[in-house]
mmCIF file of C-alpha atoms in Angstrom:
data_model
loop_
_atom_site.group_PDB
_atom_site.id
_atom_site.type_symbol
_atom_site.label_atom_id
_atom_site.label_comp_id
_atom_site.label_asym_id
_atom_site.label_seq_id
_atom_site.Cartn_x
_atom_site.Cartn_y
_atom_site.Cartn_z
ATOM 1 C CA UNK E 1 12.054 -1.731 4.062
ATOM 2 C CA UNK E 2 10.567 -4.495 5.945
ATOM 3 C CA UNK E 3 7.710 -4.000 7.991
ATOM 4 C CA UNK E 4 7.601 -5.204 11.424
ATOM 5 C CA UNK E 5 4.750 -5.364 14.429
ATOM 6 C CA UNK E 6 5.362 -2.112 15.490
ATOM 7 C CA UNK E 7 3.361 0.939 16.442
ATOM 8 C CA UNK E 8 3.833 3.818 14.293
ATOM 9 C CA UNK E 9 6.195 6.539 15.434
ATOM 10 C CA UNK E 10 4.448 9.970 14.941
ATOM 11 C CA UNK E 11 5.979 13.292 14.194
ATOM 12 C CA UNK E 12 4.119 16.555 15.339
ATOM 13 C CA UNK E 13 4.882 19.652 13.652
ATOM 14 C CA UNK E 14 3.353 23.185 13.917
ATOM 15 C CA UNK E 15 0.887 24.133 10.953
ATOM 16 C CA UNK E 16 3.184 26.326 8.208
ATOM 17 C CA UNK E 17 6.667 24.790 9.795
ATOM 18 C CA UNK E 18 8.195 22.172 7.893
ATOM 19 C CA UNK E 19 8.278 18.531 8.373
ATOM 20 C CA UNK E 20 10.859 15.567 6.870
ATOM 21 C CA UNK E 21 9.833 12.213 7.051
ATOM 22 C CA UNK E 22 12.446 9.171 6.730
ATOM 23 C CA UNK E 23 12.333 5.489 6.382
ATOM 24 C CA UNK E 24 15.183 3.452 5.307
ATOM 25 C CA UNK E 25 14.790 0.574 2.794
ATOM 26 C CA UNK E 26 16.155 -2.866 3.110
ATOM 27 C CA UNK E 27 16.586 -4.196 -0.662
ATOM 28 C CA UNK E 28 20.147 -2.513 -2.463
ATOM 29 C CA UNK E 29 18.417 -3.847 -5.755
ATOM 30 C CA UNK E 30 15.315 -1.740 -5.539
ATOM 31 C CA UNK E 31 15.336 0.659 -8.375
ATOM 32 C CA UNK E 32 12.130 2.515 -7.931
ATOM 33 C CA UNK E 33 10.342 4.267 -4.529
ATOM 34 C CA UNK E 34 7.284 5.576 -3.952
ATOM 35 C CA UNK E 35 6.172 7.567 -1.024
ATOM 36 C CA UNK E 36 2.276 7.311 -0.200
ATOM 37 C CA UNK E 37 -0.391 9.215 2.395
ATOM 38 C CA UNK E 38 -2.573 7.018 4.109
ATOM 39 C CA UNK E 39 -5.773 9.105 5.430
ATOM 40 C CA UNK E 40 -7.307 7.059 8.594
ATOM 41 C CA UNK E 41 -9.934 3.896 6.833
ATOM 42 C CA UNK E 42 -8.742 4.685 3.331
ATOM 43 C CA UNK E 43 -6.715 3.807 0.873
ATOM 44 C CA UNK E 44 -2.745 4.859 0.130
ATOM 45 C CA UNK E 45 -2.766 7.462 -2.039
ATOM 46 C CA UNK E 46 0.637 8.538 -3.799
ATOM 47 C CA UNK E 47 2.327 11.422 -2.979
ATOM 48 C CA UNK E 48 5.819 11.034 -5.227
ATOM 49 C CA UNK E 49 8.084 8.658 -6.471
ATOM 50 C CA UNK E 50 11.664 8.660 -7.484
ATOM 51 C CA UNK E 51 13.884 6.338 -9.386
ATOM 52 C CA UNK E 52 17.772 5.039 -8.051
ATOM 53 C CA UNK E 53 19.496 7.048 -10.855
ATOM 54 C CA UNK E 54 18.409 10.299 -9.201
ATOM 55 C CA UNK E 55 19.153 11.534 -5.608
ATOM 56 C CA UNK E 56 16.127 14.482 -5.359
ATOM 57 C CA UNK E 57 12.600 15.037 -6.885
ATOM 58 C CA UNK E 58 10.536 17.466 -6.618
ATOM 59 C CA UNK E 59 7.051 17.879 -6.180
ATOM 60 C CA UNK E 60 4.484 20.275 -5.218
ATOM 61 C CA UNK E 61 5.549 21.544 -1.794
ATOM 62 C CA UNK E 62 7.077 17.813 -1.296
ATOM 63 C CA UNK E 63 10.563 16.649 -1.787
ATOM 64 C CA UNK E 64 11.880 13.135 -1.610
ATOM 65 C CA UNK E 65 15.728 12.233 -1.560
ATOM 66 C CA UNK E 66 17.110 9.298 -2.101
ATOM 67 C CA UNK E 67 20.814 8.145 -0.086
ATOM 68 C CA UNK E 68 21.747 5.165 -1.998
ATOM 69 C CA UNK E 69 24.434 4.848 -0.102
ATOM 70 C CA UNK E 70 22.713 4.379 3.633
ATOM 71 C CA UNK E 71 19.468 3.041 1.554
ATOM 72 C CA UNK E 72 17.859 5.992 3.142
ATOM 73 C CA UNK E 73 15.123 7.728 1.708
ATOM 74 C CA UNK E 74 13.151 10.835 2.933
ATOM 75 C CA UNK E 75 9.882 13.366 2.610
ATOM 76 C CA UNK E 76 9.994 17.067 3.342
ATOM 77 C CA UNK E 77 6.766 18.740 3.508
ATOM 78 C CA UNK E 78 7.077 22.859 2.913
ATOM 79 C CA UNK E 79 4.460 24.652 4.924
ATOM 80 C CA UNK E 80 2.639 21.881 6.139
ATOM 81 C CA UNK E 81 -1.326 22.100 6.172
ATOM 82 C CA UNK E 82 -3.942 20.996 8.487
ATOM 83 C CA UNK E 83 -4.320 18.096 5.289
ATOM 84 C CA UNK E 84 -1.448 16.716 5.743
ATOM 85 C CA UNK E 85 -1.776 15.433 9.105
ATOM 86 C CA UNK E 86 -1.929 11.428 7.809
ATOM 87 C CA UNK E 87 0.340 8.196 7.857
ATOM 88 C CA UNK E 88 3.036 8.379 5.663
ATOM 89 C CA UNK E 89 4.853 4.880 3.762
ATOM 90 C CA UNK E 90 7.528 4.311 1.621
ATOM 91 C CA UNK E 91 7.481 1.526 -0.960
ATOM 92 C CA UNK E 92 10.027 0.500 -2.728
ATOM 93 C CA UNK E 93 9.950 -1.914 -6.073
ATOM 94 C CA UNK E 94 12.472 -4.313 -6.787
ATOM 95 C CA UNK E 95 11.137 -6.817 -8.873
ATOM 96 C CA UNK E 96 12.323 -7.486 -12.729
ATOM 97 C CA UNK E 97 8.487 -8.327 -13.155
ATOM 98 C CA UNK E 98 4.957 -8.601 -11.526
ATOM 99 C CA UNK E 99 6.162 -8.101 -7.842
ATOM 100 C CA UNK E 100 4.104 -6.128 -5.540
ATOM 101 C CA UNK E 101 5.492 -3.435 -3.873
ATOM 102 C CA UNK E 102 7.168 -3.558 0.381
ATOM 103 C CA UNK E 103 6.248 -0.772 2.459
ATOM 104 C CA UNK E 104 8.450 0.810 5.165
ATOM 105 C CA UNK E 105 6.896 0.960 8.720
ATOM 106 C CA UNK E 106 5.019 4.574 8.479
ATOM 107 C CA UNK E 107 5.488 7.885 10.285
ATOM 108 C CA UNK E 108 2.077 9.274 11.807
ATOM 109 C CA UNK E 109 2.634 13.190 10.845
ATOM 110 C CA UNK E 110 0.158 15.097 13.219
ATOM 111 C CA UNK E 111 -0.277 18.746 11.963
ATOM 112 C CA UNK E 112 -0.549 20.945 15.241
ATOM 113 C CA UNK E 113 -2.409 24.124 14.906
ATOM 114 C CA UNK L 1 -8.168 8.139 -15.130
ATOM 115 C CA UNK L 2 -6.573 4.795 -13.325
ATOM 116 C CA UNK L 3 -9.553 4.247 -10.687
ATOM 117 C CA UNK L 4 -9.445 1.142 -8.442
ATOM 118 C CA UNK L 5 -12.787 0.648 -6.357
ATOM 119 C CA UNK L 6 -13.637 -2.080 -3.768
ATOM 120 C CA UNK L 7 -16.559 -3.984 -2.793
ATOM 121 C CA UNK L 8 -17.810 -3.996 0.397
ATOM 122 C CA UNK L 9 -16.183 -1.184 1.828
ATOM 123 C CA UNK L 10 -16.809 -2.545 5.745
ATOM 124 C CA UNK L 11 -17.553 -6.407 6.734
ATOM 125 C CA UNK L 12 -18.492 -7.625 9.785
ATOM 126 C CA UNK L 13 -19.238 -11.702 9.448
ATOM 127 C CA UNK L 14 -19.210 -14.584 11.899
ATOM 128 C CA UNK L 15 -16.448 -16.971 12.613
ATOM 129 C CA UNK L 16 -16.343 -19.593 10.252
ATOM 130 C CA UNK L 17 -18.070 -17.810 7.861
ATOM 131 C CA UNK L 18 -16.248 -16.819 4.409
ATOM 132 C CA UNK L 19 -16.069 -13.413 2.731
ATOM 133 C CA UNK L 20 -15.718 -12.527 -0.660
ATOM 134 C CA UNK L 21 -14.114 -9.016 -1.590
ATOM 135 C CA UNK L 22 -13.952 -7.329 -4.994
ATOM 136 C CA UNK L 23 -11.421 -5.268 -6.608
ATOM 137 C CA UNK L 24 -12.264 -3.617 -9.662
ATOM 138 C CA UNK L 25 -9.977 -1.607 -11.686
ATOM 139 C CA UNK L 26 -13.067 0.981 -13.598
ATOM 140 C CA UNK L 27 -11.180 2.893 -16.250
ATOM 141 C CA UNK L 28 -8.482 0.739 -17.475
ATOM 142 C CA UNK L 29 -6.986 -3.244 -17.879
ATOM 143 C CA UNK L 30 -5.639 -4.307 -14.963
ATOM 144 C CA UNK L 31 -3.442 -7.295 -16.091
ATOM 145 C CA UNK L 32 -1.836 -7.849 -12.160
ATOM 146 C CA UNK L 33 -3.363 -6.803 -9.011
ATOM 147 C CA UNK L 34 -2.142 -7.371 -6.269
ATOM 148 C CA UNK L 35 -3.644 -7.722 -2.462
ATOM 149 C CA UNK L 36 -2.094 -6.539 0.442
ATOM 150 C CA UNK L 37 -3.293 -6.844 4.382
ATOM 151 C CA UNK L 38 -3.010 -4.379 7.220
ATOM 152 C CA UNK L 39 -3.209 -4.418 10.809
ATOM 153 C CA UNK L 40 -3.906 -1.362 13.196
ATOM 154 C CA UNK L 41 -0.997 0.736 13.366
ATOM 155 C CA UNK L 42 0.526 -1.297 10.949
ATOM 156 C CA UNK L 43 2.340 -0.798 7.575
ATOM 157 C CA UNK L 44 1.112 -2.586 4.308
ATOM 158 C CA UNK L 45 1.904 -6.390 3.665
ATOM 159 C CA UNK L 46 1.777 -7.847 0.621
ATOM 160 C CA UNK L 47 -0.354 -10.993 0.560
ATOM 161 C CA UNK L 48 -0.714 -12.291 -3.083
ATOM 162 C CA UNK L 49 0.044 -11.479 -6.715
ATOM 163 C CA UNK L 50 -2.857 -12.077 -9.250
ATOM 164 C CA UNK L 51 -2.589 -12.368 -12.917
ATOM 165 C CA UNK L 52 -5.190 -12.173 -15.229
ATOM 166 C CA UNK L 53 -6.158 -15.763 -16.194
ATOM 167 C CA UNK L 54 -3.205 -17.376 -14.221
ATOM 168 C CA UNK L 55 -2.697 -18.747 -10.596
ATOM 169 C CA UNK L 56 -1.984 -16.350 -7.515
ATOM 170 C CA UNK L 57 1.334 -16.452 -6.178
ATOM 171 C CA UNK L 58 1.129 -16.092 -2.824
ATOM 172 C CA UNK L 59 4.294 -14.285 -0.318
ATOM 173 C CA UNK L 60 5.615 -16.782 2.254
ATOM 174 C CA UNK L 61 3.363 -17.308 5.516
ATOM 175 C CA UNK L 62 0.237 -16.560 3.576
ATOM 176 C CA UNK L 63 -2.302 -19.905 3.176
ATOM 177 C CA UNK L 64 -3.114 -20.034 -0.216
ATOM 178 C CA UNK L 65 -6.586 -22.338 0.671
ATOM 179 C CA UNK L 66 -7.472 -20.072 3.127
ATOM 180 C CA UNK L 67 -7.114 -16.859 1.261
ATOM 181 C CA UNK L 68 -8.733 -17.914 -2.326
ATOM 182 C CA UNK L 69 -7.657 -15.188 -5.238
ATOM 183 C CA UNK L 70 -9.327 -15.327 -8.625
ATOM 184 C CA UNK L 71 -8.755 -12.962 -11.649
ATOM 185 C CA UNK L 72 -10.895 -14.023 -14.192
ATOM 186 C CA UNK L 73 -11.264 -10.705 -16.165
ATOM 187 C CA UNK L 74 -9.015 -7.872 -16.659
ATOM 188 C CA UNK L 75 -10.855 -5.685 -14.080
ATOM 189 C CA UNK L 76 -12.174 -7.841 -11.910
ATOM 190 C CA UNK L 77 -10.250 -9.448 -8.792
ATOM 191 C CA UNK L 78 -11.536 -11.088 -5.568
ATOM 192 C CA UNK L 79 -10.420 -12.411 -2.287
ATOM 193 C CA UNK L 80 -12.149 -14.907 -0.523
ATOM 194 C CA UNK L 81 -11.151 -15.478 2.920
ATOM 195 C CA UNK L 82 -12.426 -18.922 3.778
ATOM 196 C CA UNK L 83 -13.804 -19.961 7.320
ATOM 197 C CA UNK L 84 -12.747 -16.451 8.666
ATOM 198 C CA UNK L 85 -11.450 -16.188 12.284
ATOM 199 C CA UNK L 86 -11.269 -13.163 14.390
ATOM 200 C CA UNK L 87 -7.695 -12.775 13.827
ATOM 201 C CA UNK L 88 -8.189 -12.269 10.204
ATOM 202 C CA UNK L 89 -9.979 -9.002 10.621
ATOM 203 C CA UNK L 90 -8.152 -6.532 8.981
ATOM 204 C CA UNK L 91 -8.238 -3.600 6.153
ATOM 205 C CA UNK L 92 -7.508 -5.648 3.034
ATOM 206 C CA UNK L 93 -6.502 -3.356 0.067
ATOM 207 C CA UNK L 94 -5.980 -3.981 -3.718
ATOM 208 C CA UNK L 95 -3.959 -2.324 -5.714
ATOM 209 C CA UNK L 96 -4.117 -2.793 -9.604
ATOM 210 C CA UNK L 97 -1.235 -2.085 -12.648
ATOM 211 C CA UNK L 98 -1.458 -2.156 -16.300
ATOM 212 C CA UNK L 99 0.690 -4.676 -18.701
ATOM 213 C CA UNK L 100 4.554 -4.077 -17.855
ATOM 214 C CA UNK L 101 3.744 -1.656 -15.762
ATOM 215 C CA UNK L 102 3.863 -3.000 -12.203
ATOM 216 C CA UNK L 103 5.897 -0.226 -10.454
ATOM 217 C CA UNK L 104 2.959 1.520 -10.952
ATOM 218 C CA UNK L 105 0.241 0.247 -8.661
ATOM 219 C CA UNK L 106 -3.266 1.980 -8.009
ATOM 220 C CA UNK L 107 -4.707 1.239 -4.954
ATOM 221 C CA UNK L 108 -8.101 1.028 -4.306
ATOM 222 C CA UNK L 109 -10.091 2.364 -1.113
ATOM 223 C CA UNK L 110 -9.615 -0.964 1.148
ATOM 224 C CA UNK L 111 -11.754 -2.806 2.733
ATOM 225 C CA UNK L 112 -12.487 -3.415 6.734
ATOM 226 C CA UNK L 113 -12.915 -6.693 7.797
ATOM 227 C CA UNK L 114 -14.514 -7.857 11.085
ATOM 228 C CA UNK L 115 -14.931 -11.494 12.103
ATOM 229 C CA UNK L 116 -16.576 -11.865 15.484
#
């Protein structure tokens, strides 16, 4: 979706409990999402991505699925680690060519131990 | 495989100075890479599209003689911000995609600007 000039909202869960992460997306043409972790000073670095023909992917103790309907797309975490604790984005592509990609606002996930 | 890298990793530089950051794409051709700008606390916003050999395009509110793009090679990318002003400091990243491929972008480690 758009991003605005807003603080992050954060989400604190307890280390080994599971956390879902949302963000809802602004463009009904987008055909592709991505969701990535952003570490503090570094880089995005992708976690999993899912195309608009599919409603659930699966990953490595991540999940991301996809509500065309309500352009709503989320990111469950199983048994969430001390690692995880980062800024999480979703992206979502659009363009029929070399378009970059727009990033949702971010969730701050804060692993409590 | 698919490793972007940036150069310098942290800037600090007077105002009304200008800056020149790299973006190198070290394993692969990166035909399109693209440059994106974030704030504290901020998401990522796209700033500019670069194509190998070809003119920037630039997203709407972003000064295209202020922020100068050049892709000369098929790894190489930079930004030059031009007579930097404290409110340009920022973490600038790059992200880089091969030919026809631009869903898939690879980002590369950023870059912290500060303009006193």
């Amino acid at each position: 979706g758009e991003s605005v000039g807003l603080h992050l909202p954060t989400l604190s869960v307890q280390e080994g409990d599971n956390s879902i992460i949302n963000c809802a997306y602004s463009n009904s043409a987008s055909d592709y999402f991505i969701w990535y972790k952003q570490e503090s000073g570094k880089g995005p670095q992708f976690i999993i991505d899912i195309r608009s023909n599919m409603d659930k992917r699966q990953g490595q103790r991540v999940t991301v699925l996809l509500n065309k309907t309500v352009k709503h797309l989320s990111l469950q975490i199983a048994a969430t680690q001390p690692g995880d604790s980062a800024v999480y984005f979703c992206a979502e592509f659009s363009g029929g060519g070399a378009d970059g990609l727009t990033f949702g606002k971010g969730t701050h996930l804060i692993i409590q131990p | 495989g698919a490793v972007v890298s940036q150069h310098p990793s942290w800037v600090i530089c007077k105002s009304g100075t200008s800056v020149k950051i790299e973006c190198r794409s070290l394993d692969f051709q990166a035909t399109t890479m693209f440059w994106y700008r974030q704030f504290p606390k901020q998401s990522l916003m796209l700033m500019a599209t670069s194509n190998e050999g070809s003119k920037a395009t630039y997203e709407q509110g972003v000064e295209k003689d202020k922020f100068l793009i050049n892709h000369a090679s098929l790894t190489l990318s930079t930004l030059t911000v031009t007579s930097a002003h404290p409110e340009d400091s920022s973490f600038y990243i790059c992200s880089a995609s091969r030919q026809g491929q631009w869903e898939t972008q690879y980002f590369g480690p950023g870059t912290r600007l500060l303009v006193l």
